[in-house]
PDB file of N, CA, C and O in Angstrom:
ATOM      1  N   MET J   1      33.741   4.741  -3.368  1.00  0.00           N
ATOM      2  CA  MET J   1      32.906   5.102  -2.239  1.00  0.00           C
ATOM      3  C   MET J   1      31.703   5.932  -2.692  1.00  0.00           C
ATOM      4  O   MET J   1      30.610   5.755  -2.175  1.00  0.00           O
ATOM      5  N   LEU J   2      31.966   6.815  -3.646  1.00  0.00           N
ATOM      6  CA  LEU J   2      30.887   7.641  -4.161  1.00  0.00           C
ATOM      7  C   LEU J   2      29.850   6.791  -4.902  1.00  0.00           C
ATOM      8  O   LEU J   2      28.653   7.035  -4.805  1.00  0.00           O
ATOM      9  N   LEU J   3      30.327   5.768  -5.593  1.00  0.00           N
ATOM     10  CA  LEU J   3      29.431   4.869  -6.308  1.00  0.00           C
ATOM     11  C   LEU J   3      28.545   4.085  -5.334  1.00  0.00           C
ATOM     12  O   LEU J   3      27.358   3.878  -5.587  1.00  0.00           O
ATOM     13  N   LEU J   4      29.097   3.680  -4.210  1.00  0.00           N
ATOM     14  CA  LEU J   4      28.316   2.983  -3.190  1.00  0.00           C
ATOM     15  C   LEU J   4      27.241   3.890  -2.602  1.00  0.00           C
ATOM     16  O   LEU J   4      26.084   3.477  -2.421  1.00  0.00           O
ATOM     17  N   LEU J   5      27.592   5.138  -2.325  1.00  0.00           N
ATOM     18  CA  LEU J   5      26.632   6.098  -1.798  1.00  0.00           C
ATOM     19  C   LEU J   5      25.517   6.365  -2.804  1.00  0.00           C
ATOM     20  O   LEU J   5      24.336   6.423  -2.435  1.00  0.00           O
ATOM     21  N   LEU J   6      25.871   6.481  -4.076  1.00  0.00           N
ATOM     22  CA  LEU J   6      24.869   6.690  -5.113  1.00  0.00           C
ATOM     23  C   LEU J   6      23.937   5.495  -5.224  1.00  0.00           C
ATOM     24  O   LEU J   6      22.720   5.649  -5.372  1.00  0.00           O
ATOM     25  N   GLY J   7      24.473   4.292  -5.119  1.00  0.00           N
ATOM     26  CA  GLY J   7      23.650   3.089  -5.156  1.00  0.00           C
ATOM     27  C   GLY J   7      22.676   3.026  -3.996  1.00  0.00           C
ATOM     28  O   GLY J   7      21.518   2.628  -4.162  1.00  0.00           O
ATOM     29  N   ILE J   8      23.129   3.402  -2.814  1.00  0.00           N
ATOM     30  CA  ILE J   8      22.249   3.403  -1.633  1.00  0.00           C
ATOM     31  C   ILE J   8      21.142   4.430  -1.790  1.00  0.00           C
ATOM     32  O   ILE J   8      19.981   4.167  -1.443  1.00  0.00           O
ATOM     33  N   ILE J   9      21.464   5.605  -2.323  1.00  0.00           N
ATOM     34  CA  ILE J   9      20.452   6.642  -2.528  1.00  0.00           C
ATOM     35  C   ILE J   9      19.414   6.182  -3.540  1.00  0.00           C
ATOM     36  O   ILE J   9      18.202   6.342  -3.328  1.00  0.00           O
ATOM     37  N   VAL J  10      19.853   5.578  -4.636  1.00  0.00           N
ATOM     38  CA  VAL J  10      18.923   5.076  -5.647  1.00  0.00           C
ATOM     39  C   VAL J  10      18.038   3.985  -5.055  1.00  0.00           C
ATOM     40  O   VAL J  10      16.824   3.942  -5.308  1.00  0.00           O
ATOM     41  N   LEU J  11      18.603   3.106  -4.253  1.00  0.00           N
ATOM     42  CA  LEU J  11      17.816   2.053  -3.615  1.00  0.00           C
ATOM     43  C   LEU J  11      16.751   2.630  -2.696  1.00  0.00           C
ATOM     44  O   LEU J  11      15.594   2.193  -2.712  1.00  0.00           O
ATOM     45  N   HIS J  12      17.105   3.634  -1.901  1.00  0.00           N
ATOM     46  CA  HIS J  12      16.135   4.226  -0.983  1.00  0.00           C
ATOM     47  C   HIS J  12      15.030   4.962  -1.729  1.00  0.00           C
ATOM     48  O   HIS J  12      13.861   4.892  -1.339  1.00  0.00           O
ATOM     49  N   VAL J  13      15.355   5.666  -2.781  1.00  0.00           N
ATOM     50  CA  VAL J  13      14.331   6.362  -3.555  1.00  0.00           C
ATOM     51  C   VAL J  13      13.396   5.349  -4.215  1.00  0.00           C
ATOM     52  O   VAL J  13      12.175   5.543  -4.238  1.00  0.00           O
ATOM     53  N   THR J  14      13.947   4.257  -4.724  1.00  0.00           N
ATOM     54  CA  THR J  14      13.124   3.215  -5.335  1.00  0.00           C
ATOM     55  C   THR J  14      12.166   2.606  -4.320  1.00  0.00           C
ATOM     56  O   THR J  14      10.979   2.405  -4.600  1.00  0.00           O
ATOM     57  N   VAL J  15      12.651   2.313  -3.146  1.00  0.00           N
ATOM     58  CA  VAL J  15      11.799   1.752  -2.087  1.00  0.00           C
ATOM     59  C   VAL J  15      10.713   2.742  -1.693  1.00  0.00           C
ATOM     60  O   VAL J  15       9.563   2.352  -1.472  1.00  0.00           O
ATOM     61  N   LEU J  16      11.044   4.014  -1.609  1.00  0.00           N
ATOM     62  CA  LEU J  16      10.050   5.027  -1.255  1.00  0.00           C
ATOM     63  C   LEU J  16       8.955   5.110  -2.311  1.00  0.00           C
ATOM     64  O   LEU J  16       7.765   5.176  -1.977  1.00  0.00           O
ATOM     65  N   VAL J  17       9.331   5.080  -3.584  1.00  0.00           N
ATOM     66  CA  VAL J  17       8.332   5.121  -4.653  1.00  0.00           C
ATOM     67  C   VAL J  17       7.448   3.881  -4.607  1.00  0.00           C
ATOM     68  O   VAL J  17       6.221   3.973  -4.725  1.00  0.00           O
ATOM     69  N   LEU J  18       8.034   2.712  -4.422  1.00  0.00           N
ATOM     70  CA  LEU J  18       7.245   1.488  -4.339  1.00  0.00           C
ATOM     71  C   LEU J  18       6.305   1.502  -3.135  1.00  0.00           C
ATOM     72  O   LEU J  18       5.188   0.979  -3.198  1.00  0.00           O
ATOM     73  N   LEU J  19       6.743   2.093  -2.040  1.00  0.00           N
ATOM     74  CA  LEU J  19       5.900   2.200  -0.856  1.00  0.00           C
ATOM     75  C   LEU J  19       4.682   3.062  -1.127  1.00  0.00           C
ATOM     76  O   LEU J  19       3.554   2.684  -0.786  1.00  0.00           O
ATOM     77  N   PHE J  20       4.892   4.220  -1.765  1.00  0.00           N
ATOM     78  CA  PHE J  20       3.761   5.077  -2.105  1.00  0.00           C
ATOM     79  C   PHE J  20       2.814   4.383  -3.077  1.00  0.00           C
ATOM     80  O   PHE J  20       1.599   4.420  -2.910  1.00  0.00           O
ATOM     81  N   VAL J  21       3.356   3.752  -4.082  1.00  0.00           N
ATOM     82  CA  VAL J  21       2.514   3.095  -5.092  1.00  0.00           C
ATOM     83  C   VAL J  21       1.705   1.965  -4.471  1.00  0.00           C
ATOM     84  O   VAL J  21       0.506   1.824  -4.729  1.00  0.00           O
ATOM     85  N   SER J  22       2.327   1.148  -3.644  1.00  0.00           N
ATOM     86  CA  SER J  22       1.602   0.015  -3.065  1.00  0.00           C
ATOM     87  C   SER J  22       0.535   0.456  -2.071  1.00  0.00           C
ATOM     88  O   SER J  22      -0.455  -0.250  -1.879  1.00  0.00           O
ATOM     89  N   THR J  23       0.698   1.612  -1.456  1.00  0.00           N
ATOM     90  CA  THR J  23      -0.318   2.106  -0.532  1.00  0.00           C
ATOM     91  C   THR J  23      -1.473   2.766  -1.276  1.00  0.00           C
ATOM     92  O   THR J  23      -2.636   2.592  -0.930  1.00  0.00           O
ATOM     93  N   ILE J  24      -1.170   3.488  -2.332  1.00  0.00           N
ATOM     94  CA  ILE J  24      -2.183   4.269  -3.027  1.00  0.00           C
ATOM     95  C   ILE J  24      -2.932   3.458  -4.073  1.00  0.00           C
ATOM     96  O   ILE J  24      -4.122   3.667  -4.295  1.00  0.00           O
ATOM     97  N   VAL J  25      -2.262   2.521  -4.721  1.00  0.00           N
ATOM     98  CA  VAL J  25      -2.869   1.807  -5.847  1.00  0.00           C
ATOM     99  C   VAL J  25      -4.116   1.053  -5.399  1.00  0.00           C
ATOM    100  O   VAL J  25      -4.186   0.519  -4.297  1.00  0.00           O
ATOM    101  N   SER J  26      -5.098   1.068  -6.255  1.00  0.00           N
ATOM    102  CA  SER J  26      -6.305   0.316  -5.943  1.00  0.00           C
ATOM    103  C   SER J  26      -6.309  -0.973  -6.741  1.00  0.00           C
ATOM    104  O   SER J  26      -5.558  -1.138  -7.687  1.00  0.00           O
ATOM    105  N   GLN J  27      -7.130  -1.856  -6.347  1.00  0.00           N
ATOM    106  CA  GLN J  27      -7.366  -3.116  -7.031  1.00  0.00           C
ATOM    107  C   GLN J  27      -6.126  -4.005  -7.053  1.00  0.00           C
ATOM    108  O   GLN J  27      -5.552  -4.266  -8.103  1.00  0.00           O
ATOM    109  N   TRP J  28      -5.704  -4.456  -5.900  1.00  0.00           N
ATOM    110  CA  TRP J  28      -4.610  -5.420  -5.817  1.00  0.00           C
ATOM    111  C   TRP J  28      -5.040  -6.752  -6.400  1.00  0.00           C
ATOM    112  O   TRP J  28      -4.294  -7.410  -7.082  1.00  0.00           O
ATOM    113  N   LEU J  29      -6.278  -7.152  -6.104  1.00  0.00           N
ATOM    114  CA  LEU J  29      -6.815  -8.420  -6.600  1.00  0.00           C
ATOM    115  C   LEU J  29      -8.030  -8.128  -7.470  1.00  0.00           C
ATOM    116  O   LEU J  29      -8.954  -7.451  -7.032  1.00  0.00           O
ATOM    117  N   VAL J  30      -8.032  -8.622  -8.684  1.00  0.00           N
ATOM    118  CA  VAL J  30      -9.157  -8.433  -9.594  1.00  0.00           C
ATOM    119  C   VAL J  30      -9.632  -9.809 -10.019  1.00  0.00           C
ATOM    120  O   VAL J  30      -8.858 -10.609 -10.531  1.00  0.00           O
ATOM    121  N   ASN J  31     -10.907 -10.090  -9.773  1.00  0.00           N
ATOM    122  CA  ASN J  31     -11.468 -11.390 -10.108  1.00  0.00           C
ATOM    123  C   ASN J  31     -12.862 -11.172 -10.693  1.00  0.00           C
ATOM    124  O   ASN J  31     -13.831 -11.038  -9.954  1.00  0.00           O
ATOM    125  N   GLY J  32     -12.966 -11.126 -12.002  1.00  0.00           N
ATOM    126  CA  GLY J  32     -14.267 -10.925 -12.638  1.00  0.00           C
ATOM    127  C   GLY J  32     -14.836  -9.569 -12.277  1.00  0.00           C
ATOM    128  O   GLY J  32     -14.284  -8.541 -12.620  1.00  0.00           O
ATOM    129  N   GLY J  33     -15.954  -9.571 -11.589  1.00  0.00           N
ATOM    130  CA  GLY J  33     -16.606  -8.326 -11.197  1.00  0.00           C
ATOM    131  C   GLY J  33     -16.226  -7.858  -9.812  1.00  0.00           C
ATOM    132  O   GLY J  33     -16.798  -6.897  -9.303  1.00  0.00           O
ATOM    133  N   GLN J  34     -15.265  -8.516  -9.168  1.00  0.00           N
ATOM    134  CA  GLN J  34     -14.873  -8.137  -7.818  1.00  0.00           C
ATOM    135  C   GLN J  34     -13.432  -7.645  -7.798  1.00  0.00           C
ATOM    136  O   GLN J  34     -12.565  -8.201  -8.462  1.00  0.00           O
ATOM    137  N   THR J  35     -13.205  -6.598  -7.033  1.00  0.00           N
ATOM    138  CA  THR J  35     -11.855  -6.090  -6.825  1.00  0.00           C
ATOM    139  C   THR J  35     -11.618  -5.943  -5.333  1.00  0.00           C
ATOM    140  O   THR J  35     -12.537  -5.666  -4.573  1.00  0.00           O
ATOM    141  N   ALA J  36     -10.389  -6.130  -4.922  1.00  0.00           N
ATOM    142  CA  ALA J  36     -10.045  -6.002  -3.506  1.00  0.00           C
ATOM    143  C   ALA J  36      -8.704  -5.291  -3.396  1.00  0.00           C
ATOM    144  O   ALA J  36      -7.816  -5.485  -4.220  1.00  0.00           O
ATOM    145  N   ASP J  37      -8.579  -4.469  -2.397  1.00  0.00           N
ATOM    146  CA  ASP J  37      -7.313  -3.817  -2.106  1.00  0.00           C
ATOM    147  C   ASP J  37      -7.159  -3.685  -0.601  1.00  0.00           C
ATOM    148  O   ASP J  37      -7.874  -4.332   0.156  1.00  0.00           O
ATOM    149  N   LEU J  38      -6.230  -2.873  -0.193  1.00  0.00           N
ATOM    150  CA  LEU J  38      -5.927  -2.736   1.232  1.00  0.00           C
ATOM    151  C   LEU J  38      -7.054  -2.061   1.998  1.00  0.00           C
ATOM    152  O   LEU J  38      -7.237  -2.307   3.174  1.00  0.00           O
ATOM    153  N   TRP J  39      -7.861  -1.245   1.328  1.00  0.00           N
ATOM    154  CA  TRP J  39      -8.830  -0.428   2.032  1.00  0.00           C
ATOM    155  C   TRP J  39     -10.266  -0.880   1.858  1.00  0.00           C
ATOM    156  O   TRP J  39     -11.079  -0.714   2.755  1.00  0.00           O
ATOM    157  N   GLN J  40     -10.633  -1.419   0.687  1.00  0.00           N
ATOM    158  CA  GLN J  40     -12.026  -1.798   0.476  1.00  0.00           C
ATOM    159  C   GLN J  40     -12.152  -2.918  -0.539  1.00  0.00           C
ATOM    160  O   GLN J  40     -11.256  -3.153  -1.334  1.00  0.00           O
ATOM    161  N   ASN J  41     -13.297  -3.600  -0.490  1.00  0.00           N
ATOM    162  CA  ASN J  41     -13.648  -4.652  -1.438  1.00  0.00           C
ATOM    163  C   ASN J  41     -14.861  -4.181  -2.235  1.00  0.00           C
ATOM    164  O   ASN J  41     -15.871  -3.805  -1.658  1.00  0.00           O
ATOM    165  N   CYS J  42     -14.750  -4.196  -3.559  1.00  0.00           N
ATOM    166  CA  CYS J  42     -15.835  -3.712  -4.409  1.00  0.00           C
ATOM    167  C   CYS J  42     -16.329  -4.840  -5.305  1.00  0.00           C
ATOM    168  O   CYS J  42     -15.554  -5.695  -5.724  1.00  0.00           O
ATOM    169  N   SER J  43     -17.611  -4.811  -5.585  1.00  0.00           N
ATOM    170  CA  SER J  43     -18.189  -5.770  -6.525  1.00  0.00           C
ATOM    171  C   SER J  43     -19.105  -5.009  -7.466  1.00  0.00           C
ATOM    172  O   SER J  43     -19.851  -4.126  -7.051  1.00  0.00           O
ATOM    173  N   SER J  44     -19.019  -5.351  -8.739  1.00  0.00           N
ATOM    174  CA  SER J  44     -19.878  -4.705  -9.725  1.00  0.00           C
ATOM    175  C   SER J  44     -20.817  -5.749 -10.303  1.00  0.00           C
ATOM    176  O   SER J  44     -20.415  -6.835 -10.671  1.00  0.00           O
ATOM    177  N   GLY J  45     -22.045  -5.422 -10.328  1.00  0.00           N
ATOM    178  CA  GLY J  45     -23.077  -6.282 -10.876  1.00  0.00           C
ATOM    179  C   GLY J  45     -24.212  -5.375 -11.301  1.00  0.00           C
ATOM    180  O   GLY J  45     -23.995  -4.408 -12.026  1.00  0.00           O
ATOM    181  N   ALA J  46     -25.390  -5.652 -10.834  1.00  0.00           N
ATOM    182  CA  ALA J  46     -26.507  -4.744 -11.090  1.00  0.00           C
ATOM    183  C   ALA J  46     -26.262  -3.416 -10.381  1.00  0.00           C
ATOM    184  O   ALA J  46     -26.575  -2.352 -10.903  1.00  0.00           O
ATOM    185  N   VAL J  47     -25.643  -3.496  -9.194  1.00  0.00           N
ATOM    186  CA  VAL J  47     -25.316  -2.303  -8.414  1.00  0.00           C
ATOM    187  C   VAL J  47     -23.847  -2.387  -8.025  1.00  0.00           C
ATOM    188  O   VAL J  47     -23.378  -3.419  -7.552  1.00  0.00           O
ATOM    189  N   PHE J  48     -23.099  -1.293  -8.237  1.00  0.00           N
ATOM    190  CA  PHE J  48     -21.696  -1.246  -7.843  1.00  0.00           C
ATOM    191  C   PHE J  48     -21.642  -0.969  -6.352  1.00  0.00           C
ATOM    192  O   PHE J  48     -22.148   0.041  -5.880  1.00  0.00           O
ATOM    193  N   GLN J  49     -21.051  -1.891  -5.586  1.00  0.00           N
ATOM    194  CA  GLN J  49     -21.070  -1.791  -4.132  1.00  0.00           C
ATOM    195  C   GLN J  49     -19.659  -1.970  -3.589  1.00  0.00           C
ATOM    196  O   GLN J  49     -18.951  -2.905  -3.953  1.00  0.00           O
ATOM    197  N   CYS J  50     -19.264  -1.049  -2.713  1.00  0.00           N
ATOM    198  CA  CYS J  50     -17.950  -1.136  -2.065  1.00  0.00           C
ATOM    199  C   CYS J  50     -18.144  -1.253  -0.559  1.00  0.00           C
ATOM    200  O   CYS J  50     -18.900  -0.502   0.043  1.00  0.00           O
ATOM    201  N   LEU J  51     -17.468  -2.205   0.020  1.00  0.00           N
ATOM    202  CA  LEU J  51     -17.476  -2.393   1.469  1.00  0.00           C
ATOM    203  C   LEU J  51     -16.053  -2.230   1.971  1.00  0.00           C
ATOM    204  O   LEU J  51     -15.094  -2.505   1.247  1.00  0.00           O
ATOM    205  N   THR J  52     -15.925  -1.827   3.219  1.00  0.00           N
ATOM    206  CA  THR J  52     -14.586  -1.739   3.778  1.00  0.00           C
ATOM    207  C   THR J  52     -14.009  -3.138   3.916  1.00  0.00           C
ATOM    208  O   THR J  52     -14.738  -4.125   3.994  1.00  0.00           O
ATOM    209  N   SER J  53     -12.699  -3.208   3.930  1.00  0.00           N
ATOM    210  CA  SER J  53     -12.055  -4.512   4.082  1.00  0.00           C
ATOM    211  C   SER J  53     -12.418  -5.102   5.431  1.00  0.00           C
ATOM    212  O   SER J  53     -12.922  -4.418   6.320  1.00  0.00           O
ATOM    213  N   SER J  54     -12.160  -6.353   5.582  1.00  0.00           N
ATOM    214  CA  SER J  54     -12.541  -7.033   6.821  1.00  0.00           C
ATOM    215  C   SER J  54     -11.854  -6.392   8.022  1.00  0.00           C
ATOM    216  O   SER J  54     -10.864  -5.696   7.894  1.00  0.00           O
ATOM    217  N   THR J  55     -12.381  -6.672   9.183  1.00  0.00           N
ATOM    218  CA  THR J  55     -11.858  -6.057  10.403  1.00  0.00           C
ATOM    219  C   THR J  55     -10.869  -6.966  11.114  1.00  0.00           C
ATOM    220  O   THR J  55     -10.732  -6.903  12.330  1.00  0.00           O
ATOM    221  N   ASN J  56     -10.192  -7.806  10.367  1.00  0.00           N
ATOM    222  CA  ASN J  56      -9.192  -8.670  10.987  1.00  0.00           C
ATOM    223  C   ASN J  56      -8.065  -7.830  11.564  1.00  0.00           C
ATOM    224  O   ASN J  56      -7.712  -6.787  11.033  1.00  0.00           O
ATOM    225  N   GLU J  57      -7.494  -8.313  12.644  1.00  0.00           N
ATOM    226  CA  GLU J  57      -6.427  -7.574  13.298  1.00  0.00           C
ATOM    227  C   GLU J  57      -5.197  -7.445  12.400  1.00  0.00           C
ATOM    228  O   GLU J  57      -4.538  -6.415  12.379  1.00  0.00           O
ATOM    229  N   TRP J  58      -4.893  -8.488  11.628  1.00  0.00           N
ATOM    230  CA  TRP J  58      -3.705  -8.443  10.788  1.00  0.00           C
ATOM    231  C   TRP J  58      -3.861  -7.404   9.684  1.00  0.00           C
ATOM    232  O   TRP J  58      -2.902  -6.720   9.337  1.00  0.00           O
ATOM    233  N   LEU J  59      -5.075  -7.220   9.152  1.00  0.00           N
ATOM    234  CA  LEU J  59      -5.283  -6.239   8.098  1.00  0.00           C
ATOM    235  C   LEU J  59      -5.178  -4.828   8.654  1.00  0.00           C
ATOM    236  O   LEU J  59      -4.593  -3.949   8.018  1.00  0.00           O
ATOM    237  N   GLN J  60      -5.708  -4.617   9.829  1.00  0.00           N
ATOM    238  CA  GLN J  60      -5.596  -3.300  10.446  1.00  0.00           C
ATOM    239  C   GLN J  60      -4.139  -2.972  10.781  1.00  0.00           C
ATOM    240  O   GLN J  60      -3.709  -1.832  10.649  1.00  0.00           O
ATOM    241  N   SER J  61      -3.370  -3.968  11.173  1.00  0.00           N
ATOM    242  CA  SER J  61      -1.964  -3.715  11.465  1.00  0.00           C
ATOM    243  C   SER J  61      -1.187  -3.418  10.182  1.00  0.00           C
ATOM    244  O   SER J  61      -0.289  -2.580  10.182  1.00  0.00           O
ATOM    245  N   VAL J  62      -1.536  -4.069   9.074  1.00  0.00           N
ATOM    246  CA  VAL J  62      -0.894  -3.768   7.789  1.00  0.00           C
ATOM    247  C   VAL J  62      -1.219  -2.345   7.366  1.00  0.00           C
ATOM    248  O   VAL J  62      -0.333  -1.605   6.913  1.00  0.00           O
ATOM    249  N   GLN J  63      -2.476  -1.942   7.504  1.00  0.00           N
ATOM    250  CA  GLN J  63      -2.861  -0.579   7.144  1.00  0.00           C
ATOM    251  C   GLN J  63      -2.101   0.439   7.990  1.00  0.00           C
ATOM    252  O   GLN J  63      -1.588   1.430   7.470  1.00  0.00           O
ATOM    253  N   ALA J  64      -2.001   0.185   9.273  1.00  0.00           N
ATOM    254  CA  ALA J  64      -1.284   1.109  10.158  1.00  0.00           C
ATOM    255  C   ALA J  64       0.201   1.160   9.832  1.00  0.00           C
ATOM    256  O   ALA J  64       0.812   2.246   9.807  1.00  0.00           O
ATOM    257  N   MET J  65       0.805   0.026   9.546  1.00  0.00           N
ATOM    258  CA  MET J  65       2.228   0.005   9.228  1.00  0.00           C
ATOM    259  C   MET J  65       2.520   0.705   7.901  1.00  0.00           C
ATOM    260  O   MET J  65       3.552   1.360   7.758  1.00  0.00           O
ATOM    261  N   MET J  66       1.624   0.586   6.928  1.00  0.00           N
ATOM    262  CA  MET J  66       1.819   1.281   5.652  1.00  0.00           C
ATOM    263  C   MET J  66       1.793   2.791   5.861  1.00  0.00           C
ATOM    264  O   MET J  66       2.628   3.513   5.325  1.00  0.00           O
ATOM    265  N   ILE J  67       0.840   3.271   6.639  1.00  0.00           N
ATOM    266  CA  ILE J  67       0.744   4.709   6.884  1.00  0.00           C
ATOM    267  C   ILE J  67       1.937   5.198   7.692  1.00  0.00           C
ATOM    268  O   ILE J  67       2.544   6.232   7.378  1.00  0.00           O
ATOM    269  N   LEU J  68       2.322   4.449   8.737  1.00  0.00           N
ATOM    270  CA  LEU J  68       3.469   4.868   9.537  1.00  0.00           C
ATOM    271  C   LEU J  68       4.769   4.827   8.744  1.00  0.00           C
ATOM    272  O   LEU J  68       5.626   5.710   8.917  1.00  0.00           O
ATOM    273  N   SER J  69       4.922   3.868   7.857  1.00  0.00           N
ATOM    274  CA  SER J  69       6.144   3.807   7.078  1.00  0.00           C
ATOM    275  C   SER J  69       6.253   4.983   6.123  1.00  0.00           C
ATOM    276  O   SER J  69       7.343   5.501   5.895  1.00  0.00           O
ATOM    277  N   ILE J  70       5.131   5.432   5.577  1.00  0.00           N
ATOM    278  CA  ILE J  70       5.173   6.625   4.710  1.00  0.00           C
ATOM    279  C   ILE J  70       5.520   7.862   5.529  1.00  0.00           C
ATOM    280  O   ILE J  70       6.343   8.679   5.118  1.00  0.00           O
ATOM    281  N   ILE J  71       4.918   7.992   6.689  1.00  0.00           N
ATOM    282  CA  ILE J  71       5.205   9.158   7.533  1.00  0.00           C
ATOM    283  C   ILE J  71       6.680   9.188   7.934  1.00  0.00           C
ATOM    284  O   ILE J  71       7.346  10.220   7.815  1.00  0.00           O
ATOM    285  N   PHE J  72       7.205   8.061   8.384  1.00  0.00           N
ATOM    286  CA  PHE J  72       8.606   8.029   8.820  1.00  0.00           C
ATOM    287  C   PHE J  72       9.585   8.177   7.659  1.00  0.00           C
ATOM    288  O   PHE J  72      10.650   8.753   7.820  1.00  0.00           O
ATOM    289  N   SER J  73       9.220   7.679   6.483  1.00  0.00           N
ATOM    290  CA  SER J  73      10.126   7.835   5.352  1.00  0.00           C
ATOM    291  C   SER J  73      10.172   9.281   4.858  1.00  0.00           C
ATOM    292  O   SER J  73      11.198   9.731   4.371  1.00  0.00           O
ATOM    293  N   VAL J  74       9.063  10.011   4.991  1.00  0.00           N
ATOM    294  CA  VAL J  74       9.065  11.415   4.617  1.00  0.00           C
ATOM    295  C   VAL J  74       9.880  12.233   5.616  1.00  0.00           C
ATOM    296  O   VAL J  74      10.617  13.144   5.243  1.00  0.00           O
ATOM    297  N   LEU J  75       9.751  11.891   6.898  1.00  0.00           N
ATOM    298  CA  LEU J  75      10.515  12.616   7.920  1.00  0.00           C
ATOM    299  C   LEU J  75      11.989  12.343   7.770  1.00  0.00           C
ATOM    300  O   LEU J  75      12.831  13.156   7.961  1.00  0.00           O
TER     301      LEU J  75
END
């Protein structure tokens, strides 16, 4: 029983770490001079330019769910 409890605790800590990393990490997609992540799209050329990610409803819901999941997991 103690081994099962330890396994569950390790699983939850692992999920929490992965949640923080996936929210904070930049550059999910890297393609040549362009990078994209959950928050912004950047392109490097003559001028390095970053724009916010698109305003699609699904992207905004993903951003909100990532933030809420971190808040609830800390609580």
